[in-house]
PDB file of C-alpha atoms in Angstrom:
ATOM      1  CA  MET A  14      53.325 -81.932 -10.765  1.00 46.00           C
ATOM      2  CA  SER A  15      55.921 -84.138 -12.417  1.00 47.00           C
ATOM      3  CA  ASP A  16      59.514 -84.137 -11.228  1.00 53.00           C
ATOM      4  CA  THR A  17      60.991 -84.399 -14.714  1.00 70.00           C
ATOM      5  CA  PRO A  18      61.571 -80.994 -16.296  1.00 72.00           C
ATOM      6  CA  THR A  19      59.379 -80.063 -19.245  1.00 80.00           C
ATOM      7  CA  SER A  20      61.356 -80.245 -22.466  1.00 87.00           C
ATOM      8  CA  ALA A  21      61.490 -77.104 -24.593  1.00 90.00           C
ATOM      9  CA  LYS A  22      60.184 -78.708 -27.787  1.00 92.00           C
ATOM     10  CA  PRO A  23      56.516 -79.234 -26.804  1.00 93.00           C
ATOM     11  CA  LEU A  24      56.460 -75.688 -25.400  1.00 95.00           C
ATOM     12  CA  ALA A  25      57.746 -74.223 -28.670  1.00 96.00           C
ATOM     13  CA  LEU A  26      55.371 -76.389 -30.732  1.00 96.00           C
ATOM     14  CA  THR A  27      52.445 -75.263 -28.578  1.00 96.00           C
ATOM     15  CA  TRP A  28      53.435 -71.616 -29.079  1.00 97.00           C
ATOM     16  CA  LEU A  29      53.558 -72.146 -32.870  1.00 97.00           C
ATOM     17  CA  ALA A  30      50.204 -73.963 -32.785  1.00 97.00           C
ATOM     18  CA  LEU A  31      48.672 -71.055 -30.839  1.00 97.00           C
ATOM     19  CA  LEU A  32      49.912 -68.517 -33.410  1.00 97.00           C
ATOM     20  CA  LEU A  33      48.649 -70.762 -36.231  1.00 97.00           C
ATOM     21  CA  LEU A  34      45.215 -70.971 -34.597  1.00 97.00           C
ATOM     22  CA  LEU A  35      45.235 -67.179 -34.200  1.00 97.00           C
ATOM     23  CA  ALA A  36      45.892 -66.810 -37.947  1.00 96.00           C
ATOM     24  CA  LEU A  37      43.142 -69.365 -38.624  1.00 96.00           C
ATOM     25  CA  THR A  38      40.542 -67.590 -36.480  1.00 95.00           C
ATOM     26  CA  LEU A  39      41.432 -64.189 -37.987  1.00 95.00           C
ATOM     27  CA  GLY A  40      41.303 -65.580 -41.531  1.00 94.00           C
ATOM     28  CA  SER A  41      38.058 -67.494 -41.033  1.00 93.00           C
ATOM     29  CA  ALA A  42      36.395 -64.337 -39.698  1.00 93.00           C
ATOM     30  CA  TYR A  43      36.682 -62.775 -43.175  1.00 93.00           C
ATOM     31  CA  ILE A  44      35.181 -65.785 -44.997  1.00 91.00           C
ATOM     32  CA  PRO A  45      31.358 -65.913 -45.013  1.00 88.00           C
ATOM     33  CA  LEU A  46      30.381 -69.247 -43.443  1.00 84.00           C
ATOM     34  CA  SER A  47      26.607 -68.601 -43.462  1.00 80.00           C
ATOM     35  CA  GLY A  48      26.201 -68.060 -39.748  1.00 80.00           C
ATOM     36  CA  PHE A  49      28.869 -70.470 -38.580  1.00 90.00           C
ATOM     37  CA  ASN A  50      31.609 -67.844 -38.164  1.00 90.00           C
ATOM     38  CA  ALA A  51      30.893 -67.399 -34.451  1.00 90.00           C
ATOM     39  CA  ALA A  52      30.902 -71.179 -33.890  1.00 92.00           C
ATOM     40  CA  VAL A  53      34.239 -71.578 -35.718  1.00 94.00           C
ATOM     41  CA  ASN A  54      35.767 -68.673 -33.745  1.00 94.00           C
ATOM     42  CA  LEU A  55      34.610 -70.144 -30.430  1.00 94.00           C
ATOM     43  CA  ALA A  56      35.789 -73.659 -31.345  1.00 96.00           C
ATOM     44  CA  ILE A  57      39.256 -72.268 -32.169  1.00 96.00           C
ATOM     45  CA  ALA A  58      39.276 -70.296 -28.889  1.00 96.00           C
ATOM     46  CA  VAL A  59      38.449 -73.496 -26.963  1.00 96.00           C
ATOM     47  CA  ALA A  60      41.264 -75.321 -28.780  1.00 97.00           C
ATOM     48  CA  LYS A  61      43.726 -72.537 -27.866  1.00 97.00           C
ATOM     49  CA  ALA A  62      42.560 -72.558 -24.225  1.00 96.00           C
ATOM     50  CA  LEU A  63      42.986 -76.359 -24.030  1.00 96.00           C
ATOM     51  CA  LEU A  64      46.541 -76.075 -25.407  1.00 96.00           C
ATOM     52  CA  VAL A  65      47.402 -73.478 -22.762  1.00 96.00           C
ATOM     53  CA  LEU A  66      45.724 -75.508 -19.990  1.00 95.00           C
ATOM     54  CA  PHE A  67      47.251 -78.881 -20.831  1.00 94.00           C
ATOM     55  CA  VAL A  68      50.744 -77.901 -21.979  1.00 93.00           C
ATOM     56  CA  PHE A  69      51.627 -74.510 -20.474  1.00 94.00           C
ATOM     57  CA  MET A  70      49.679 -75.092 -17.240  1.00 94.00           C
ATOM     58  CA  HIS A  71      50.860 -78.720 -16.937  1.00 91.00           C
ATOM     59  CA  LEU A  72      47.320 -80.048 -16.540  1.00 91.00           C
ATOM     60  CA  ARG A  73      48.490 -83.272 -18.249  1.00 88.00           C
ATOM     61  CA  HIS A  74      50.713 -84.072 -15.289  1.00 87.00           C
ATOM     62  CA  ALA A  75      48.626 -82.516 -12.526  1.00 90.00           C
ATOM     63  CA  SER A  76      47.417 -84.409  -9.449  1.00 90.00           C
ATOM     64  CA  SER A  77      43.970 -86.026  -9.406  1.00 90.00           C
ATOM     65  CA  ALA A  78      42.624 -83.295  -7.107  1.00 91.00           C
ATOM     66  CA  ILE A  79      43.679 -80.593  -9.581  1.00 93.00           C
ATOM     67  CA  LYS A  80      42.198 -82.551 -12.488  1.00 93.00           C
ATOM     68  CA  LEU A  81      38.882 -82.330 -10.610  1.00 92.00           C
ATOM     69  CA  ILE A  82      39.201 -78.693  -9.511  1.00 92.00           C
ATOM     70  CA  ALA A  83      40.399 -77.284 -12.851  1.00 92.00           C
ATOM     71  CA  PRO A  84      37.191 -78.129 -14.779  1.00 92.00           C
ATOM     72  CA  ALA A  85      34.944 -77.085 -11.848  1.00 92.00           C
ATOM     73  CA  GLY A  86      34.986 -73.374 -12.722  1.00 90.00           C
ATOM     74  CA  PHE A  87      34.232 -74.145 -16.375  1.00 93.00           C
ATOM     75  CA  PHE A  88      31.514 -76.607 -15.305  1.00 94.00           C
ATOM     76  CA  TRP A  89      29.608 -74.038 -13.209  1.00 93.00           C
ATOM     77  CA  LEU A  90      29.996 -71.478 -15.974  1.00 93.00           C
ATOM     78  CA  ALA A  91      28.569 -74.001 -18.449  1.00 93.00           C
ATOM     79  CA  LEU A  92      25.589 -74.530 -16.096  1.00 94.00           C
ATOM     80  CA  LEU A  93      24.996 -70.771 -15.882  1.00 91.00           C
ATOM     81  CA  ILE A  94      25.197 -70.266 -19.642  1.00 91.00           C
ATOM     82  CA  GLY A  95      23.422 -73.522 -20.569  1.00 92.00           C
ATOM     83  CA  LEU A  96      20.410 -73.004 -18.330  1.00 91.00           C
ATOM     84  CA  ALA A  97      20.094 -69.335 -19.335  1.00 87.00           C
ATOM     85  CA  LEU A  98      20.239 -70.284 -23.027  1.00 87.00           C
ATOM     86  CA  ALA A  99      17.602 -72.960 -22.471  1.00 90.00           C
ATOM     87  CA  ASP A 100      15.360 -70.179 -21.171  1.00 85.00           C
ATOM     88  CA  PHE A 101      16.085 -67.514 -23.790  1.00 81.00           C
ATOM     89  CA  THR A 102      16.022 -69.801 -26.831  1.00 80.00           C
ATOM     90  CA  THR A 103      12.683 -71.429 -25.969  1.00 85.00           C
ATOM     91  CA  ARG A 104      10.612 -68.312 -25.255  1.00 80.00           C
TER      92      ARG A 104
ATOM     93  CA  MET B   1      68.958 -80.239   7.642  1.00 41.00           C
ATOM     94  CA  SER B   2      69.049 -80.195   3.845  1.00 46.00           C
ATOM     95  CA  ALA B   3      68.082 -77.144   1.793  1.00 50.00           C
ATOM     96  CA  SER B   4      64.831 -78.708   0.579  1.00 48.00           C
ATOM     97  CA  ALA B   5      63.781 -79.835   4.048  1.00 46.00           C
ATOM     98  CA  ALA B   6      64.350 -76.293   5.347  1.00 56.00           C
ATOM     99  CA  VAL B   7      61.392 -74.901   3.366  1.00 72.00           C
ATOM    100  CA  VAL B   8      58.842 -77.612   4.289  1.00 86.00           C
ATOM    101  CA  ALA B   9      56.340 -76.251   6.785  1.00 88.00           C
ATOM    102  CA  HIS B  10      55.655 -78.570   9.724  1.00 89.00           C
ATOM    103  CA  GLN B  11      52.091 -79.507   8.631  1.00 91.00           C
ATOM    104  CA  PHE B  12      53.422 -81.201   5.475  1.00 91.00           C
ATOM    105  CA  ASP B  13      55.059 -84.624   5.178  1.00 90.00           C
ATOM    106  CA  ASP B  14      57.496 -83.521   2.491  1.00 89.00           C
ATOM    107  CA  ALA B  15      58.236 -80.884  -0.165  1.00 87.00           C
ATOM    108  CA  ALA B  16      56.159 -82.678  -2.823  1.00 87.00           C
ATOM    109  CA  GLN B  17      53.043 -82.660  -0.635  1.00 90.00           C
ATOM    110  CA  GLN B  18      53.590 -78.991   0.177  1.00 91.00           C
ATOM    111  CA  ARG B  19      53.905 -78.189  -3.513  1.00 91.00           C
ATOM    112  CA  ASP B  20      50.714 -80.170  -4.289  1.00 91.00           C
ATOM    113  CA  ALA B  21      48.825 -78.151  -1.672  1.00 93.00           C
ATOM    114  CA  ALA B  22      50.078 -74.864  -3.165  1.00 94.00           C
ATOM    115  CA  ASP B  23      49.134 -75.911  -6.708  1.00 94.00           C
ATOM    116  CA  THR B  24      45.699 -77.094  -5.571  1.00 95.00           C
ATOM    117  CA  GLY B  25      45.041 -73.791  -3.788  1.00 95.00           C
ATOM    118  CA  MET B  26      46.042 -71.855  -6.909  1.00 96.00           C
ATOM    119  CA  TRP B  27      43.659 -73.895  -9.067  1.00 96.00           C
ATOM    120  CA  VAL B  28      40.805 -73.147  -6.635  1.00 96.00           C
ATOM    121  CA  PHE B  29      41.625 -69.447  -7.041  1.00 96.00           C
ATOM    122  CA  ILE B  30      41.713 -69.884 -10.834  1.00 96.00           C
ATOM    123  CA  ALA B  31      38.268 -71.543 -10.756  1.00 95.00           C
ATOM    124  CA  SER B  32      36.947 -68.495  -8.864  1.00 95.00           C
ATOM    125  CA  GLU B  33      38.545 -66.212 -11.467  1.00 96.00           C
ATOM    126  CA  ILE B  34      36.871 -68.197 -14.260  1.00 95.00           C
ATOM    127  CA  LEU B  35      33.525 -67.468 -12.606  1.00 94.00           C
ATOM    128  CA  PHE B  36      34.435 -63.783 -12.090  1.00 95.00           C
ATOM    129  CA  PHE B  37      35.137 -63.318 -15.808  1.00 96.00           C
ATOM    130  CA  GLY B  38      32.424 -65.841 -16.652  1.00 95.00           C
ATOM    131  CA  VAL B  39      29.711 -63.503 -15.412  1.00 94.00           C
ATOM    132  CA  LEU B  40      31.014 -60.804 -17.764  1.00 96.00           C
ATOM    133  CA  PHE B  41      31.009 -63.280 -20.673  1.00 95.00           C
ATOM    134  CA  PHE B  42      27.486 -64.267 -19.652  1.00 94.00           C
ATOM    135  CA  GLY B  43      26.380 -60.619 -19.726  1.00 94.00           C
ATOM    136  CA  TYR B  44      28.022 -60.275 -23.137  1.00 95.00           C
ATOM    137  CA  MET B  45      26.139 -63.321 -24.461  1.00 93.00           C
ATOM    138  CA  MET B  46      22.741 -62.133 -23.225  1.00 92.00           C
ATOM    139  CA  THR B  47      23.260 -58.643 -24.671  1.00 94.00           C
ATOM    140  CA  ARG B  48      24.470 -60.041 -28.001  1.00 93.00           C
ATOM    141  CA  ILE B  49      21.367 -62.255 -28.245  1.00 91.00           C
ATOM    142  CA  HIS B  50      19.206 -59.145 -27.817  1.00 91.00           C
ATOM    143  CA  PHE B  51      21.216 -56.865 -30.152  1.00 93.00           C
ATOM    144  CA  PRO B  52      22.886 -59.117 -32.777  1.00 92.00           C
ATOM    145  CA  ASP B  53      22.980 -56.483 -35.532  1.00 92.00           C
ATOM    146  CA  ALA B  54      24.201 -53.718 -33.238  1.00 93.00           C
ATOM    147  CA  PHE B  55      27.009 -55.998 -31.942  1.00 93.00           C
ATOM    148  CA  ALA B  56      28.020 -56.752 -35.530  1.00 92.00           C
ATOM    149  CA  ALA B  57      28.100 -53.047 -36.409  1.00 91.00           C
ATOM    150  CA  ALA B  58      29.891 -52.042 -33.200  1.00 92.00           C
ATOM    151  CA  SER B  59      32.515 -54.807 -33.465  1.00 93.00           C
ATOM    152  CA  ARG B  60      33.565 -53.464 -36.886  1.00 92.00           C
ATOM    153  CA  HIS B  61      34.652 -50.272 -35.088  1.00 92.00           C
ATOM    154  CA  THR B  62      37.274 -52.115 -33.011  1.00 94.00           C
ATOM    155  CA  ASP B  63      40.851 -52.109 -34.365  1.00 95.00           C
ATOM    156  CA  VAL B  64      41.269 -55.675 -35.620  1.00 95.00           C
ATOM    157  CA  VAL B  65      44.947 -55.140 -36.594  1.00 96.00           C
ATOM    158  CA  LEU B  66      46.022 -53.976 -33.136  1.00 97.00           C
ATOM    159  CA  GLY B  67      43.746 -56.566 -31.483  1.00 96.00           C
ATOM    160  CA  SER B  68      45.313 -59.408 -33.471  1.00 97.00           C
ATOM    161  CA  ILE B  69      48.870 -58.179 -32.839  1.00 97.00           C
ATOM    162  CA  ASN B  70      48.036 -57.969 -29.134  1.00 97.00           C
ATOM    163  CA  THR B  71      46.732 -61.543 -29.147  1.00 97.00           C
ATOM    164  CA  ALA B  72      50.035 -62.727 -30.655  1.00 98.00           C
ATOM    165  CA  VAL B  73      51.959 -60.689 -28.054  1.00 98.00           C
ATOM    166  CA  LEU B  74      50.029 -62.228 -25.168  1.00 97.00           C
ATOM    167  CA  LEU B  75      50.304 -65.789 -26.522  1.00 97.00           C
ATOM    168  CA  THR B  76      54.054 -65.240 -26.836  1.00 98.00           C
ATOM    169  CA  SER B  77      54.224 -63.953 -23.241  1.00 98.00           C
ATOM    170  CA  SER B  78      52.621 -67.232 -22.117  1.00 97.00           C
ATOM    171  CA  PHE B  79      55.367 -69.072 -24.014  1.00 97.00           C
ATOM    172  CA  THR B  80      58.142 -67.082 -22.281  1.00 97.00           C
ATOM    173  CA  MET B  81      56.354 -67.707 -18.949  1.00 97.00           C
ATOM    174  CA  ALA B  82      56.334 -71.461 -19.664  1.00 97.00           C
ATOM    175  CA  LEU B  83      60.066 -71.200 -20.443  1.00 96.00           C
ATOM    176  CA  ALA B  84      60.602 -69.466 -17.074  1.00 97.00           C
ATOM    177  CA  VAL B  85      58.957 -72.422 -15.303  1.00 96.00           C
ATOM    178  CA  ARG B  86      61.149 -74.807 -17.310  1.00 96.00           C
ATOM    179  CA  ALA B  87      64.235 -72.818 -16.257  1.00 96.00           C
ATOM    180  CA  ALA B  88      63.030 -73.186 -12.646  1.00 95.00           C
ATOM    181  CA  GLU B  89      62.592 -76.952 -13.076  1.00 94.00           C
ATOM    182  CA  LEU B  90      66.184 -77.065 -14.329  1.00 94.00           C
ATOM    183  CA  GLY B  91      67.396 -74.902 -11.435  1.00 92.00           C
ATOM    184  CA  ARG B  92      68.732 -72.084 -13.651  1.00 93.00           C
ATOM    185  CA  GLY B  93      68.031 -69.053 -11.473  1.00 89.00           C
ATOM    186  CA  LYS B  94      69.290 -66.303 -13.791  1.00 94.00           C
ATOM    187  CA  ASN B  95      67.388 -67.799 -16.738  1.00 95.00           C
ATOM    188  CA  ILE B  96      64.180 -67.723 -14.695  1.00 96.00           C
ATOM    189  CA  ALA B  97      64.723 -63.990 -14.130  1.00 97.00           C
ATOM    190  CA  LEU B  98      65.473 -63.380 -17.834  1.00 97.00           C
ATOM    191  CA  PHE B  99      62.360 -65.183 -19.053  1.00 97.00           C
ATOM    192  CA  LEU B 100      60.221 -63.467 -16.403  1.00 97.00           C
ATOM    193  CA  GLY B 101      61.695 -60.121 -17.506  1.00 97.00           C
ATOM    194  CA  LEU B 102      60.810 -60.940 -21.124  1.00 98.00           C
ATOM    195  CA  THR B 103      57.281 -61.851 -20.005  1.00 98.00           C
ATOM    196  CA  ILE B 104      56.917 -58.472 -18.250  1.00 98.00           C
ATOM    197  CA  LEU B 105      58.156 -56.650 -21.375  1.00 98.00           C
ATOM    198  CA  LEU B 106      55.582 -58.457 -23.537  1.00 98.00           C
ATOM    199  CA  GLY B 107      52.898 -57.650 -20.953  1.00 98.00           C
ATOM    200  CA  ALA B 108      53.924 -53.983 -21.081  1.00 98.00           C
ATOM    201  CA  LEU B 109      53.823 -54.057 -24.892  1.00 98.00           C
ATOM    202  CA  PHE B 110      50.299 -55.507 -24.700  1.00 98.00           C
ATOM    203  CA  LEU B 111      49.174 -52.745 -22.315  1.00 98.00           C
ATOM    204  CA  GLY B 112      50.804 -50.077 -24.496  1.00 97.00           C
ATOM    205  CA  ILE B 113      48.945 -51.306 -27.579  1.00 97.00           C
ATOM    206  CA  LYS B 114      45.713 -51.536 -25.560  1.00 97.00           C
ATOM    207  CA  VAL B 115      46.061 -47.926 -24.380  1.00 97.00           C
ATOM    208  CA  THR B 116      46.662 -46.881 -28.018  1.00 96.00           C
ATOM    209  CA  GLU B 117      43.394 -48.607 -28.910  1.00 96.00           C
ATOM    210  CA  TYR B 118      41.556 -46.902 -26.055  1.00 96.00           C
ATOM    211  CA  PHE B 119      42.820 -43.542 -27.348  1.00 95.00           C
ATOM    212  CA  GLU B 120      41.564 -44.403 -30.868  1.00 94.00           C
ATOM    213  CA  ASP B 121      38.188 -45.357 -29.387  1.00 93.00           C
ATOM    214  CA  TYR B 122      38.083 -42.018 -27.575  1.00 93.00           C
ATOM    215  CA  GLN B 123      38.887 -40.110 -30.762  1.00 91.00           C
ATOM    216  CA  GLN B 124      36.140 -42.012 -32.618  1.00 89.00           C
ATOM    217  CA  HIS B 125      33.611 -41.172 -29.885  1.00 88.00           C
ATOM    218  CA  LEU B 126      33.137 -44.788 -28.819  1.00 90.00           C
ATOM    219  CA  VAL B 127      33.507 -44.391 -25.038  1.00 90.00           C
ATOM    220  CA  PRO B 128      30.134 -44.826 -23.267  1.00 90.00           C
ATOM    221  CA  ALA B 129      29.298 -42.190 -20.635  1.00 86.00           C
ATOM    222  CA  VAL B 130      32.156 -39.999 -21.918  1.00 85.00           C
ATOM    223  CA  ASN B 131      31.613 -39.154 -25.569  1.00 86.00           C
ATOM    224  CA  PHE B 132      29.595 -41.984 -27.148  1.00 86.00           C
ATOM    225  CA  SER B 133      27.952 -41.271 -30.475  1.00 86.00           C
ATOM    226  CA  PHE B 134      26.973 -43.889 -33.039  1.00 83.00           C
ATOM    227  CA  ALA B 135      25.307 -42.667 -36.202  1.00 75.00           C
ATOM    228  CA  THR B 136      23.089 -45.615 -37.051  1.00 76.00           C
ATOM    229  CA  ALA B 137      19.855 -47.163 -35.820  1.00 84.00           C
ATOM    230  CA  HIS B 138      21.992 -49.492 -33.666  1.00 87.00           C
ATOM    231  CA  ARG B 139      23.088 -46.814 -31.210  1.00 87.00           C
ATOM    232  CA  ASP B 140      21.731 -48.409 -27.987  1.00 89.00           C
ATOM    233  CA  GLY B 141      23.051 -51.903 -28.693  1.00 91.00           C
ATOM    234  CA  ALA B 142      26.397 -50.527 -29.866  1.00 93.00           C
ATOM    235  CA  GLU B 143      26.744 -48.511 -26.668  1.00 93.00           C
ATOM    236  CA  LEU B 144      26.145 -51.705 -24.643  1.00 94.00           C
ATOM    237  CA  PHE B 145      28.779 -53.478 -26.770  1.00 95.00           C
ATOM    238  CA  PHE B 146      31.336 -50.780 -26.002  1.00 95.00           C
ATOM    239  CA  TYR B 147      30.328 -50.708 -22.353  1.00 96.00           C
ATOM    240  CA  LEU B 148      31.100 -54.459 -22.185  1.00 96.00           C
ATOM    241  CA  TYR B 149      34.244 -53.947 -24.305  1.00 96.00           C
ATOM    242  CA  PHE B 150      35.676 -51.446 -21.818  1.00 96.00           C
ATOM    243  CA  VAL B 151      34.634 -53.366 -18.681  1.00 97.00           C
ATOM    244  CA  MET B 152      35.957 -56.713 -19.967  1.00 97.00           C
ATOM    245  CA  THR B 153      39.219 -55.464 -21.494  1.00 97.00           C
ATOM    246  CA  GLY B 154      39.622 -53.113 -18.504  1.00 97.00           C
ATOM    247  CA  PHE B 155      39.356 -55.929 -15.958  1.00 97.00           C
ATOM    248  CA  HIS B 156      41.649 -58.020 -18.142  1.00 98.00           C
ATOM    249  CA  ALA B 157      44.225 -55.204 -18.255  1.00 97.00           C
ATOM    250  CA  LEU B 158      43.931 -54.809 -14.470  1.00 97.00           C
ATOM    251  CA  HIS B 159      44.648 -58.531 -14.028  1.00 97.00           C
ATOM    252  CA  LEU B 160      47.608 -58.236 -16.382  1.00 98.00           C
ATOM    253  CA  THR B 161      48.971 -55.227 -14.461  1.00 97.00           C
ATOM    254  CA  ILE B 162      48.706 -57.075 -11.136  1.00 97.00           C
ATOM    255  CA  GLY B 163      50.365 -60.076 -12.803  1.00 97.00           C
ATOM    256  CA  MET B 164      53.277 -57.941 -14.047  1.00 98.00           C
ATOM    257  CA  CYS B 165      53.869 -56.554 -10.518  1.00 98.00           C
ATOM    258  CA  ILE B 166      53.924 -60.056  -8.980  1.00 98.00           C
ATOM    259  CA  VAL B 167      56.148 -61.393 -11.790  1.00 98.00           C
ATOM    260  CA  ALA B 168      58.562 -58.493 -11.191  1.00 98.00           C
ATOM    261  CA  VAL B 169      58.909 -59.328  -7.480  1.00 97.00           C
ATOM    262  CA  ILE B 170      59.499 -63.009  -8.271  1.00 97.00           C
ATOM    263  CA  ALA B 171      61.972 -62.142 -11.056  1.00 97.00           C
ATOM    264  CA  VAL B 172      64.091 -60.194  -8.547  1.00 97.00           C
ATOM    265  CA  LYS B 173      64.015 -63.169  -6.152  1.00 96.00           C
ATOM    266  CA  ALA B 174      65.013 -65.492  -9.000  1.00 96.00           C
ATOM    267  CA  TRP B 175      67.910 -63.193  -9.977  1.00 95.00           C
ATOM    268  CA  LYS B 176      69.107 -63.417  -6.360  1.00 95.00           C
ATOM    269  CA  LEU B 177      69.000 -67.225  -6.759  1.00 94.00           C
ATOM    270  CA  SER B 178      66.284 -67.690  -4.105  1.00 93.00           C
ATOM    271  CA  PHE B 179      64.855 -70.711  -5.929  1.00 93.00           C
ATOM    272  CA  THR B 180      66.154 -74.252  -6.256  1.00 92.00           C
ATOM    273  CA  ARG B 181      65.151 -77.255  -8.337  1.00 90.00           C
ATOM    274  CA  GLN B 182      63.312 -78.480  -5.234  1.00 88.00           C
ATOM    275  CA  TYR B 183      61.609 -75.192  -4.381  1.00 91.00           C
ATOM    276  CA  PHE B 184      60.270 -72.753  -6.985  1.00 94.00           C
ATOM    277  CA  THR B 185      56.581 -72.638  -5.996  1.00 94.00           C
ATOM    278  CA  PRO B 186      56.148 -68.845  -6.529  1.00 95.00           C
ATOM    279  CA  VAL B 187      57.369 -69.173 -10.140  1.00 96.00           C
ATOM    280  CA  ALA B 188      54.954 -72.041 -10.835  1.00 95.00           C
ATOM    281  CA  LEU B 189      51.968 -70.307  -9.205  1.00 96.00           C
ATOM    282  CA  VAL B 190      52.414 -66.924 -10.899  1.00 97.00           C
ATOM    283  CA  ALA B 191      52.713 -68.829 -14.190  1.00 97.00           C
ATOM    284  CA  PHE B 192      49.265 -70.389 -13.594  1.00 96.00           C
ATOM    285  CA  TYR B 193      47.865 -66.896 -13.026  1.00 97.00           C
ATOM    286  CA  TRP B 194      49.547 -65.500 -16.148  1.00 98.00           C
ATOM    287  CA  HIS B 195      48.233 -68.327 -18.339  1.00 97.00           C
ATOM    288  CA  LEU B 196      44.731 -67.793 -16.931  1.00 97.00           C
ATOM    289  CA  VAL B 197      44.865 -64.111 -17.950  1.00 97.00           C
ATOM    290  CA  ASP B 198      45.999 -65.302 -21.394  1.00 97.00           C
ATOM    291  CA  ILE B 199      43.030 -67.698 -21.628  1.00 97.00           C
ATOM    292  CA  VAL B 200      40.598 -64.875 -20.772  1.00 97.00           C
ATOM    293  CA  TRP B 201      42.022 -62.867 -23.688  1.00 97.00           C
ATOM    294  CA  ILE B 202      41.832 -65.907 -26.011  1.00 97.00           C
ATOM    295  CA  PHE B 203      38.033 -65.725 -25.584  1.00 97.00           C
ATOM    296  CA  LEU B 204      37.781 -61.910 -25.550  1.00 97.00           C
ATOM    297  CA  TYR B 205      39.575 -61.599 -28.896  1.00 97.00           C
ATOM    298  CA  PRO B 206      37.010 -63.288 -31.187  1.00 96.00           C
ATOM    299  CA  LEU B 207      34.032 -61.984 -29.183  1.00 96.00           C
ATOM    300  CA  LEU B 208      35.117 -58.331 -29.382  1.00 96.00           C
ATOM    301  CA  TYR B 209      37.098 -58.064 -32.614  1.00 95.00           C
ATOM    302  CA  LEU B 210      35.733 -60.736 -34.965  1.00 94.00           C
ATOM    303  CA  VAL B 211      31.926 -60.574 -34.587  1.00 92.00           C
ATOM    304  CA  ALA B 212      31.174 -59.598 -38.197  1.00 86.00           C
ATOM    305  CA  ARG B 213      34.161 -59.121 -40.476  1.00 86.00           C
ATOM    306  CA  THR B 214      32.735 -60.878 -43.564  1.00 80.00           C
TER     307      THR B 214
END
C-alpha cells in the first residue's frame, strides 16, 4: 500500500474505460464473428477485471506478498479449468 | 502516545506493518472467494460444452437491456468505492461516508433491477423447479442454463447484500470521523471485497446475457 493518495484522474479514466469496454462487449455480441464472439467477450471481461484489480484494488502498489497471493486464486482456477478442458476436448 | 500509535496492536512493529497484514489477510480471503465462484463458473463451462445450442437459445431469454444497465451500475459503484478509499487516504471523513452512501445506493439500484429481472423470468416461466417450461427441443439444457443463472446471480446478489450491510456500518463510522489518514483499514478492506463482487459480475455478464445475440 502506497502512502501517497491516489489521484482522482486515473480512477475516473478507469471508470470511463470500463464503461467503454462494456459498450464494446455488448456491441460485439451482435456482430457475427464466426465463432469468436465468446472469445472476444471473455477477452474484454479479462481486460475489465485487470483494470479493476490494478487500479481500483491498488494491485500496482501492493506489497510483494499480495502480488503473489492475488494471482493464486486465479492460478488454481486456471488449473481446474485447464486440466478439465484437456480431458473433455480430447475424448 | 500519538493517535496513530494508539491503534497499533502490540504484535506489530508499526501501523504500516499492521496495515500490510490486514491487506494480505483480505487478499487470502479474496483468493478463496475466487475459488468459491470459480467452481460455479467451472460447472457453467462443463454444462455449456455439453449443451451449446440450448445455452444459446436460453441466453436469448435473459433481459440484455436490464443486464447491461446493471453492469454499468455496478462498474460505477466500484468507481464511487474507489473514490471513498481516496477520500480516506486524504483524511476527509465526511466524504468517505458520502461516497460509501452513494456506493450503497448504486448497490441497491442493482439489486432492484435484478429483482425486476427475476420477476420477468418468473412471468416467462423460466424458473427451474418452480414453473420452468421451454417450448423447444433444448428444454433440458435450457433448464440447466437457468438453474446456473439463478444460482450464480443469486450468490452474487447475496455477496452484494452482505457488502452493502458492511459498507453501511463503515459509512456510519466514517461519518463519526472514526478514521484518520493513518488508520482507515476497514474502508480499504471493504473496498477490496466490493471490487471482487464487481469482478464476479464482469464475468457473469457476458456468460449469461451475451451467449448468442448475433
